[in-house]
Coordinates of C-alpha atoms in Angstrom, one line a residue:
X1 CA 59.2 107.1 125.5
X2 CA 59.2 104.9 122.7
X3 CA 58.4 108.1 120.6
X4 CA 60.8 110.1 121.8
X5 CA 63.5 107.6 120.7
X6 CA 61.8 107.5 117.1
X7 CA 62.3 111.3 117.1
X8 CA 66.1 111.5 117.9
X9 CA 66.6 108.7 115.9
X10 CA 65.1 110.5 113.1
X11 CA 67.3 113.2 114.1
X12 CA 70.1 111.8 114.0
X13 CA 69.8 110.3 110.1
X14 CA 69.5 113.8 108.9
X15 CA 72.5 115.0 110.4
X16 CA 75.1 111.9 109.1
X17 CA 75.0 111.1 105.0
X18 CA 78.4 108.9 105.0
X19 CA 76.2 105.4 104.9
X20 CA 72.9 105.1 103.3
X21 CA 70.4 105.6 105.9
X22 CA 68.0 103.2 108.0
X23 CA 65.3 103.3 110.0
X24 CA 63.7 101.5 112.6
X25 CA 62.6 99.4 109.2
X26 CA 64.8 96.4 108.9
X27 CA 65.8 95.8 105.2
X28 CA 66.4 92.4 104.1
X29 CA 69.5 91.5 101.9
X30 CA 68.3 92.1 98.7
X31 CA 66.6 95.5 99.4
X32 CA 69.3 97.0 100.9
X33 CA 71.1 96.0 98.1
X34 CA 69.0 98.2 95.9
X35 CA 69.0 101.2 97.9
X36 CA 72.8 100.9 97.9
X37 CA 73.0 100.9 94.6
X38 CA 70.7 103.3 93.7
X39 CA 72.0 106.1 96.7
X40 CA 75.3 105.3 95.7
X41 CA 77.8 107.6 98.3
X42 CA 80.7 107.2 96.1
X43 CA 79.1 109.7 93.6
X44 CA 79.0 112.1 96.4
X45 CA 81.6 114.2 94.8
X46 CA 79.1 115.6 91.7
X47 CA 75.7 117.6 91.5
X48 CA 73.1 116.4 94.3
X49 CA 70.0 115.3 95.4
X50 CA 68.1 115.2 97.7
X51 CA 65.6 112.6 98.6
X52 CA 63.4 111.3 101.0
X53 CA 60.8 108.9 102.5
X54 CA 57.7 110.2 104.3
X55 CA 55.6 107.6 106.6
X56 CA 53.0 107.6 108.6
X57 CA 53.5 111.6 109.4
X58 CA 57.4 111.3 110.2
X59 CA 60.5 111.1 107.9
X60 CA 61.6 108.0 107.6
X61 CA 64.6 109.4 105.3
X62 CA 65.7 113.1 104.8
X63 CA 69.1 112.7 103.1
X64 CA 71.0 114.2 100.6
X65 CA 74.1 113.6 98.8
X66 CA 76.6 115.6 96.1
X67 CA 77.1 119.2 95.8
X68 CA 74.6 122.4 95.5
X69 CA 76.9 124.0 94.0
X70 CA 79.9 122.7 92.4
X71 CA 82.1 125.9 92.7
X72 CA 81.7 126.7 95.9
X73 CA 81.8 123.1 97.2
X74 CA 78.6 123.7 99.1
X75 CA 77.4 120.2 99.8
X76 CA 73.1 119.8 99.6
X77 CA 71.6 119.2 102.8
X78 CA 67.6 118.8 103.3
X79 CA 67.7 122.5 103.5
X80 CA 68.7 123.1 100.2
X81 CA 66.4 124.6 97.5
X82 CA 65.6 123.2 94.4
X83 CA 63.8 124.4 91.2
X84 CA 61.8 120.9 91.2
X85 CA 60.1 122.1 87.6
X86 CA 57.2 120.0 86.4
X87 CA 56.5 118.9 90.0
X88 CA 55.3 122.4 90.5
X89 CA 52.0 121.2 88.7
X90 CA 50.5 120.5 92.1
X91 CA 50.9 123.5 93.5
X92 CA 49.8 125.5 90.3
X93 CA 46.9 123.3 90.3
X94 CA 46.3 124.1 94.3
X95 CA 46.2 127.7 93.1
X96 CA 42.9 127.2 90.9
X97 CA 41.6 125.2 93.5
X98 CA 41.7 127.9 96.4
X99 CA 40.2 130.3 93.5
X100 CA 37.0 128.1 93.0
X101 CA 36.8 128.0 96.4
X102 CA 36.7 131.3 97.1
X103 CA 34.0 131.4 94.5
X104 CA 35.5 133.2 91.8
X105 CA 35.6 130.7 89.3
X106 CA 34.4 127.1 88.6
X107 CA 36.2 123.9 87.0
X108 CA 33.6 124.7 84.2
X109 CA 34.4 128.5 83.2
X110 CA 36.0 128.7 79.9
X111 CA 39.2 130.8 79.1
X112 CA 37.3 133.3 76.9
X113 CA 34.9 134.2 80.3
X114 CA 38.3 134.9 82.1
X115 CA 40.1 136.6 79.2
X116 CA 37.5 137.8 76.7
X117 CA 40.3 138.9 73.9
X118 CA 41.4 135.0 73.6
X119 CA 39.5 133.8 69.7
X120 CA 36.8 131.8 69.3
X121 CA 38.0 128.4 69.7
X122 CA 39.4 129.0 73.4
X123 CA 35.2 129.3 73.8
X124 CA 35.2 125.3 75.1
X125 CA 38.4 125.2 76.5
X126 CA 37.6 124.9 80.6
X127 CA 40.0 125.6 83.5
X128 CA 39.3 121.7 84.0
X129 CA 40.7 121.1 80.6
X130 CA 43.5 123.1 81.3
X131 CA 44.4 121.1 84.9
X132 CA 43.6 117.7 83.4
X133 CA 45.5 118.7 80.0
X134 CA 42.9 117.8 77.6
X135 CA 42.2 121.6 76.6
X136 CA 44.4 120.7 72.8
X137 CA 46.5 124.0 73.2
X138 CA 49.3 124.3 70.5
X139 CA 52.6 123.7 72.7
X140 CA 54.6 126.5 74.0
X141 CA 57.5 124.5 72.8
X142 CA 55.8 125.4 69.2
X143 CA 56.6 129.2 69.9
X144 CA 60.0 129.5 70.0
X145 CA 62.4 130.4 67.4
X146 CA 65.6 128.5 66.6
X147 CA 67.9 131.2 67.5
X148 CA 65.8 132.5 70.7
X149 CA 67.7 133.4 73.4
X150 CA 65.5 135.5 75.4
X151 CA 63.3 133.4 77.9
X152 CA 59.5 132.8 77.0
X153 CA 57.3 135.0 79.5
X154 CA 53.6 133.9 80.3
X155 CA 51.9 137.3 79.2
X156 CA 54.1 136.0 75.5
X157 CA 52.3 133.0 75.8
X158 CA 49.1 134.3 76.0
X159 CA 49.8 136.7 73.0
X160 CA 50.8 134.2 70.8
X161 CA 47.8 132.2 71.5
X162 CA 45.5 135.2 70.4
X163 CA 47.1 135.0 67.1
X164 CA 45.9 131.0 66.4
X165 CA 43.0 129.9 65.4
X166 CA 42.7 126.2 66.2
X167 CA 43.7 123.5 69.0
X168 CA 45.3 120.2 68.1
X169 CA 41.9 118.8 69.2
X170 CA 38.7 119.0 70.0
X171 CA 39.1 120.3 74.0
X172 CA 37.8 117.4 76.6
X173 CA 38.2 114.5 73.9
X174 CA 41.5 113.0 74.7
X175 CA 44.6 113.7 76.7
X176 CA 47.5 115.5 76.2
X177 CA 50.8 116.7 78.4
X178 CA 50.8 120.4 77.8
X179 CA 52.8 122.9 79.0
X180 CA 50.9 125.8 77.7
X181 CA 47.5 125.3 79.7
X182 CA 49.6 125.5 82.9
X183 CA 51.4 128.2 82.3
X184 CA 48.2 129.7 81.7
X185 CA 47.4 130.1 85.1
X186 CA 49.4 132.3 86.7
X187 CA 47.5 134.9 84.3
X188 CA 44.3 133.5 85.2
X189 CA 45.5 133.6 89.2
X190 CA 46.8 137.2 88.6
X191 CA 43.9 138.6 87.2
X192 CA 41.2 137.0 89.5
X193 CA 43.2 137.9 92.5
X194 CA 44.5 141.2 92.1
X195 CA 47.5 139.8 93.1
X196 CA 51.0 138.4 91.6
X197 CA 51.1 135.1 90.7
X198 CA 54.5 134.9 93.3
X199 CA 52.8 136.8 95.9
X200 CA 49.2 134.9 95.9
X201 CA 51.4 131.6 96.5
X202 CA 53.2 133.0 99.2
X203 CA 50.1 134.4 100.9
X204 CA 47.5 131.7 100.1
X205 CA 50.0 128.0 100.3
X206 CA 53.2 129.0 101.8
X207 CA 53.2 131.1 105.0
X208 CA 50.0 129.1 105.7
X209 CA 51.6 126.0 105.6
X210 CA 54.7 127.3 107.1
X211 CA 56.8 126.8 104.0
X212 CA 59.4 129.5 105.1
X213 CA 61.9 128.7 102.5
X214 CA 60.0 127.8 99.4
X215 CA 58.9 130.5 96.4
X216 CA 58.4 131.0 93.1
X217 CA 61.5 131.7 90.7
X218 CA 62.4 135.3 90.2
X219 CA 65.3 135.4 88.1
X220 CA 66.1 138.5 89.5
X221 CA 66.0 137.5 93.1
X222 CA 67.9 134.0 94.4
X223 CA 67.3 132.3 97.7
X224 CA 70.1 131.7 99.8
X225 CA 70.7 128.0 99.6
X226 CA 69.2 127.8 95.8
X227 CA 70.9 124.4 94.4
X228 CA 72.9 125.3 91.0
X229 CA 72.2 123.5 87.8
X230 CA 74.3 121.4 85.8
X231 CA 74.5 119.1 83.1
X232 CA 76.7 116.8 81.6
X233 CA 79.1 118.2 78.6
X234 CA 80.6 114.7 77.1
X235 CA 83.1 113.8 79.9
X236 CA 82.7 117.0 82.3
X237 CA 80.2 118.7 84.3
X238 CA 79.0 122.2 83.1
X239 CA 76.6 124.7 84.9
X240 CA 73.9 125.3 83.1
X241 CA 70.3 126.2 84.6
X242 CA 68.8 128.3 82.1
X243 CA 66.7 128.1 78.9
X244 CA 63.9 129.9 77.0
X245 CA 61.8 128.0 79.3
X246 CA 63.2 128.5 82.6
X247 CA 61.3 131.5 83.6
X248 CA 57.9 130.0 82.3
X249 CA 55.4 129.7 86.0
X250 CA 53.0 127.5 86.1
X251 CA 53.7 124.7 84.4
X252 CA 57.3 124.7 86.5
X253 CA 59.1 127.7 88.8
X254 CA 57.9 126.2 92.1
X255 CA 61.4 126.1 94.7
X256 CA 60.8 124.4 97.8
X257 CA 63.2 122.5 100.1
X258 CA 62.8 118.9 101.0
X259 CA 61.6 119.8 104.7
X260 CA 59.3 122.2 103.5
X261 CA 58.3 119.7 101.2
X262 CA 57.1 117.6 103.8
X263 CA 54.5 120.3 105.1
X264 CA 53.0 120.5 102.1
X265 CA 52.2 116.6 102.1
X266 CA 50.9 116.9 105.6
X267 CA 48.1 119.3 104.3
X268 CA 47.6 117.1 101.6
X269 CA 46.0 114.9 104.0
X270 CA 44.5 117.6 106.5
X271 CA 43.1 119.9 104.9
X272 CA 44.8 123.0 106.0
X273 CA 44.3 124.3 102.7
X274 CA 40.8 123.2 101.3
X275 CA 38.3 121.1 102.8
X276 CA 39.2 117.2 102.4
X277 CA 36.2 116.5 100.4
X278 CA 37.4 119.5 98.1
X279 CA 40.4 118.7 97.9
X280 CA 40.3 115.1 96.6
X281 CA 38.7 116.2 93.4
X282 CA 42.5 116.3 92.2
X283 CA 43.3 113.0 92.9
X284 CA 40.8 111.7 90.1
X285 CA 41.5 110.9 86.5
X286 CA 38.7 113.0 84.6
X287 CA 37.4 112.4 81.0
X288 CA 36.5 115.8 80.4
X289 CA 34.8 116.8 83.3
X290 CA 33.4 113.4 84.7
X291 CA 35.2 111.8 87.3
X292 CA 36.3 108.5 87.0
X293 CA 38.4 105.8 88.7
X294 CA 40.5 104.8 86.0
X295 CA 44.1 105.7 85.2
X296 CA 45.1 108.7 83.5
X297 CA 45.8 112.0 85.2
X298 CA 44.4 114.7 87.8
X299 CA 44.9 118.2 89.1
X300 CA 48.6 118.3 88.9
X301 CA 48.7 114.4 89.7
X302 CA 49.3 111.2 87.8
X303 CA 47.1 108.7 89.0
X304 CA 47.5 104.9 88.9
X305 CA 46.4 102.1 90.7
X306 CA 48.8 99.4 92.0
X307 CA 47.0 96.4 94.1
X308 CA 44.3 98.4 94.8
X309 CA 45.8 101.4 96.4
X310 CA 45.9 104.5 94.3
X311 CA 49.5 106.1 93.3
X312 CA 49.7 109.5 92.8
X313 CA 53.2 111.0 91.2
X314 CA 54.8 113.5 89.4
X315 CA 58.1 114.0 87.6
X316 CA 59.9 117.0 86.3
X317 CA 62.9 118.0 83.8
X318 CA 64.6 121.2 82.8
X319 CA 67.4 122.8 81.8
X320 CA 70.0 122.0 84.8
X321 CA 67.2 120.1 87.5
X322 CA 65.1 117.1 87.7
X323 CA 62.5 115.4 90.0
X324 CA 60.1 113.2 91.3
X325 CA 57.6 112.1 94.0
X326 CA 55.2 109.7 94.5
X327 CA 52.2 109.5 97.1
X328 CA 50.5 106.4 98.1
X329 CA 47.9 108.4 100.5
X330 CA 45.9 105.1 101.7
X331 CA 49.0 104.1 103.0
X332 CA 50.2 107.5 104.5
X333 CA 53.5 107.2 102.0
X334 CA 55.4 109.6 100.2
X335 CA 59.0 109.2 98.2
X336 CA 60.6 112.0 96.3
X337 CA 63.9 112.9 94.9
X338 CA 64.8 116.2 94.2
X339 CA 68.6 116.9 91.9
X340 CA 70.4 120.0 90.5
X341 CA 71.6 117.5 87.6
X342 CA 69.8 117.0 83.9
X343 CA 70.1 113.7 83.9
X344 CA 67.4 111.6 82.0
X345 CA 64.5 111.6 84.3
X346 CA 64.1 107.8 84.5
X347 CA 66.9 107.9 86.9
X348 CA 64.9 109.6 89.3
X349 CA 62.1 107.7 89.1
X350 CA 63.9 104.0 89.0
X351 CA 65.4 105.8 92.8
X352 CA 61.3 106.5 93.9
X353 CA 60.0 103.4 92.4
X354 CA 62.5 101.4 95.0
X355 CA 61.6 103.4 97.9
X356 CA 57.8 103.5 97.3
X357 CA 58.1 99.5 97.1
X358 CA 60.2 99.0 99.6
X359 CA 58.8 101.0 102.3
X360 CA 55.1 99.9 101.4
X361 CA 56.9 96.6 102.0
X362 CA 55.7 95.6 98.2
X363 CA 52.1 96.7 98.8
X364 CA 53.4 98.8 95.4
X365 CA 54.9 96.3 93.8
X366 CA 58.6 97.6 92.0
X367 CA 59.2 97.9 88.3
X368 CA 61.1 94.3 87.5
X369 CA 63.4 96.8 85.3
X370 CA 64.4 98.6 88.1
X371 CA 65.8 95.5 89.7
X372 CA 67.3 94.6 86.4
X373 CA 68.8 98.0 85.8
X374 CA 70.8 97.1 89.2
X375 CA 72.1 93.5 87.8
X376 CA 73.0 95.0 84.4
X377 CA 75.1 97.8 86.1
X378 CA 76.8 95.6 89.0
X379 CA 77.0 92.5 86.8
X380 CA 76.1 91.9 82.9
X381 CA 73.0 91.8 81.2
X382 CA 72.9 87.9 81.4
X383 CA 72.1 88.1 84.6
X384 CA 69.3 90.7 84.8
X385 CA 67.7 88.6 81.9
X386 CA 68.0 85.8 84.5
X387 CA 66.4 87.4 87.3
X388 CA 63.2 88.8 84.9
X389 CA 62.7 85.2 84.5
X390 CA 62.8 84.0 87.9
X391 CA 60.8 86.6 89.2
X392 CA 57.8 86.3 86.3
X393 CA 55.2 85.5 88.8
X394 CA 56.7 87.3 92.0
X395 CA 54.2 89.8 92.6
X396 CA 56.7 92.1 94.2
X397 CA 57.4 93.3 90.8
X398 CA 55.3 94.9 88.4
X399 CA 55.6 94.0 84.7
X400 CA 54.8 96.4 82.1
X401 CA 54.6 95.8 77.9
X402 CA 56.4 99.3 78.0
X403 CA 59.3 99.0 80.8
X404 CA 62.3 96.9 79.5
X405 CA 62.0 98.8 76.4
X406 CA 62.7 102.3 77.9
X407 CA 64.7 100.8 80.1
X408 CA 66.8 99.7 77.1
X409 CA 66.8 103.1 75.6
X410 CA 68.4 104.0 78.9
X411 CA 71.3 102.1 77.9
X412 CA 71.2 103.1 74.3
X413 CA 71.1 106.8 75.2
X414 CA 74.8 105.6 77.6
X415 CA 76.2 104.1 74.2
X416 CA 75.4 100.4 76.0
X417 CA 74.8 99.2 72.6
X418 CA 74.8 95.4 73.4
X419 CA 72.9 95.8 76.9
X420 CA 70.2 97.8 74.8
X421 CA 69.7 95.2 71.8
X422 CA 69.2 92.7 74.1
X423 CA 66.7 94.5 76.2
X424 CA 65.2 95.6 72.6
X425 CA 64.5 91.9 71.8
X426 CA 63.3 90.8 75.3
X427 CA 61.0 93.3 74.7
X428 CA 59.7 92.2 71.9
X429 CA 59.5 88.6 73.0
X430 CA 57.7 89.2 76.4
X431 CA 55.6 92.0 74.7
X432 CA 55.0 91.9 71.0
X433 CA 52.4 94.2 71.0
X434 CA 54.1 96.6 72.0
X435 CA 56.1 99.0 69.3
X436 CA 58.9 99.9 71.4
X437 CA 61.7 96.9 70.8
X438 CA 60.6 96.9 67.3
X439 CA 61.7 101.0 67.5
X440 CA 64.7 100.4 69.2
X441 CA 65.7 97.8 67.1
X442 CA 65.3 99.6 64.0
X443 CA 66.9 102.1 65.2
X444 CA 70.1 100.5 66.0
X445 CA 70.3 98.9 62.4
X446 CA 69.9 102.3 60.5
X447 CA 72.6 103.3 62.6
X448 CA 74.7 100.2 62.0
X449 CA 73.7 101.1 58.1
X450 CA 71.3 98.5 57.6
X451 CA 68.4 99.5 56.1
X452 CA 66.7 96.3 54.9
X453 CA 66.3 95.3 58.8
X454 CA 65.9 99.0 59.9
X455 CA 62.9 99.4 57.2
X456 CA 61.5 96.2 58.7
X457 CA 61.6 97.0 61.8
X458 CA 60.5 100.7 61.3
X459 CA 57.6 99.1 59.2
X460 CA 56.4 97.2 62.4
X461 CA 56.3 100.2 64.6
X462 CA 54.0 101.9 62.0
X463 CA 51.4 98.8 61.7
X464 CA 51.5 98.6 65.4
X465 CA 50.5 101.8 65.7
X466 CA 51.9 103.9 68.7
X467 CA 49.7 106.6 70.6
X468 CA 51.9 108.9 69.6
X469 CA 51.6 111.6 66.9
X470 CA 55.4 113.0 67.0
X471 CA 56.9 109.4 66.8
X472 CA 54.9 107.7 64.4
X473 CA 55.1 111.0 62.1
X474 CA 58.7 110.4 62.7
X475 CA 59.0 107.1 61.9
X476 CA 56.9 107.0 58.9
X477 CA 59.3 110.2 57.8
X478 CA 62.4 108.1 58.2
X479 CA 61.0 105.3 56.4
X480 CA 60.3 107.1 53.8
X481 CA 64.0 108.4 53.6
X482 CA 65.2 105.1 53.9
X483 CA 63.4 103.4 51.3
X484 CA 64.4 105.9 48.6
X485 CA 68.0 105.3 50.1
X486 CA 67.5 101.9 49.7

């Protein structure tokens, strides 16, 4: 009886969207604060998402809230379709899998045993290295002309990696995010199947699973119920959902729905698709191809650790979409939110941060900048500075040398010049070592035209030292600018 109830209450949560939804979980005060605030109804009136809360094999939310499409009015409803981009990793990576199971392949075989007219120095780059993106691939992003119009295909891909000679590293010695390896395999799919790419997933993960309304993006065919893109233009919305990257498969092009979503988590658990034992060989950070149980990144996964139970997430951005989910499997959990809006991508994952906390009841402890992000916005940045302090040893929130930082970039990015200095120097008080106040910082004084402080402060980032090539090559580029200015 009892589960019969759960059922129609369930129900009954996906049909209304006018409050934000509850479940047979009581929220206290303060967490139902943040879940107002962050599924805010009174925004219902632009682009959507669509978001959701798996537990224990049921939804505990399935909601959605905005528009699908702006010019048509067509409000987003579970139902709805989304391009969900990066988060397609998963399911590209599933693809390799089911290939290596089949025993056509191993994680070992090297891209010039698949494709034999790929140079020399593709000889030790492994499908492993290509899931786990330590393979050193030059970036598709490197390909494309200023004034391209025409959207980047796979097989281009592939031909413009014939023509190099090099990787930016030695493939299996460090870690990389790289588009290029993933869209890589839809060629390597294609050709070992006999099949296209679109029509293996359909055949192999889809009908299987019973994913009736998911596929892969044809830009010549569109789904009934596909969300629109948009993006903000200064003070108005725009459509805009495509880019010289928007056809690329593999490394994005996935479109499911958030209910068929849901199926494809259930078999993440099952093992409708691969035998369990199999199939958690993604959920493993690898150091080329050893297994380990740190931190770092999988088969289409993240992978963390938070008190002991391992986190597994993804996030994605592009041209009119962006989105985000997060599995905690020990505890049978699963947040995501899907949006037809290019908004930064931190927005998404502040919204799956709360739920993952909240309905692990703080097993995964929140982000203390999401909480702060909340105070800032509803009241002043005073009072968020107050409440990091109070909560310094709560161990419902996670502290990071990295978070108030980005978070104060947010408000930088917003023109939230005060909020984001004095996030910047928080930083840098609670976290010294780390270069990202001293960046921020700098930044804002080269903007505000001082150049004594913004040298310092540039000069800082630089002996600190990011792991990152692209900033710190920045950085040292504008200081060199700077001091001839100066």
């Amino acid at each position: 009886m009892m589960k019969n109830l759960n059922i129609l209450f369930i129900l009954l949560l996906t049909v209304s969207c006018a409050d934000i939804p509850s479940t047979d979980k009581v929220l206290n005060d303060e967490d139902a604060k943040i879940l107002a605030y962050l599924f805010d109804e009174t925004s219902s009136d632009v682009p959507s998402y669509s978001y959701f809360v798996i537990k224990d094999g049921v939804f505990e939310i399935k909601s959605s809230i905005g528009y699908s499409d702006l010019e048509t009015s067509t409000e987003a409803t579970p139902e709805t379709i989304y391009k969900i981009t990066s988060t397609s990793k998963q399911f590209s990576a599933m693809a390799l899998m089911l290939l290596i199971n089949q025993g056509k392949l191993t994680y070992e075989t090297t891209l010039t045993e698949i494709f034999p007219s790929l140079p020399s120095y593709c000889n030790t780059i492994s499908v492993r290295h290509l899931l786990t993106h330590q393979s050193g691939l030059i970036s598709y992003y490197q390909f494309i002309e200023e004034d391209r119009v025409r959207p980047l295909s796979n097989p281009e891909i592939f031909d413009i990696l014939q023509s190099k000679d090099s990787t930016y590293f030695e493939p299996g010695t460090q870690f990389q995010y790289n588009q290029t390896g993933y869209a890589l395999i839809p060629l390597i799919v294609e050709k070992l199947s006999g099949q296209p790419f679109a029509v293996f997933m359909k055949d192999e993960i889809f009908e299987k699973l019973g994913m009736n309304h998911s596929s892969i993006y044809d830009a010549q065919k569109q789904p009934k119920n596909r969300a629109r893109g948009y993006l903000s233009n200064k003070d108005s919305t725009v459509l805009n959902e495509k880019s010289v990257t928007s056809e690329n498969l593999g490394s994005k092009g996935v479109l499911p729905t958030v209910a068929d979503y849901y199926k494809w988590d259930q078999a993440l658990y099952s093992g409708a698709l691969l035998p369990k034992n199999k199939l958690e060989e993604a959920f493993y950070h690898w150091e080329n191809h050893q297994k380990t149980t740190d931190g770092g990144y999988g088969y289409g996964w993240y992978v963390d650790y938070e008190n002991g139970h391992k986190v597994l997430s993804h996030y994605g951005s592009t041209t009119g979409f962006t989105s985000q989910v997060t599995r905690v499997p020990e505890l049978q959990l699963t947040t995501g939110v899907f949006s037809n809006y290019e908004v930064n991508v931190r927005n998404l994952i502040h919204k799956t941060n709360a739920l993952t906390s909240i309905y692990s009841d703080y097993k995964v402890p929140m982000p203390i900048e999401t909480l702060m992000k909340m105070h800032i916005d509803n009241s002043n940045i005073q009072k968020a500075m107050a409440v990091y302090d109070k909560n310094k040893n709560n161990k419902k929130y996670k502290y990071t040398s990295t978070g108030v930082s980005l978070l104060g970039s947010e408000y930088y990015r917003h023109g939230k010049i005060e909020e984001a200095k004095a996030l910047y120097e928080k930083s840098i008080l609670e976290h010294p070592e780390d270069f990202g106040g001293f960046f921020g910082l700098g930044r804002l004084a080269k903007r505000n035209g001082n150049m004594e402080e913004a040298i310092a402060f540039y000069t800082k980032v630089v002996k600190i030292n990011p792991d990152n090539p692209g900033l710190l090559s920045a950085v040292k580029r504008q200081l060199s600018e700077m001091k001839k200015e100066d």
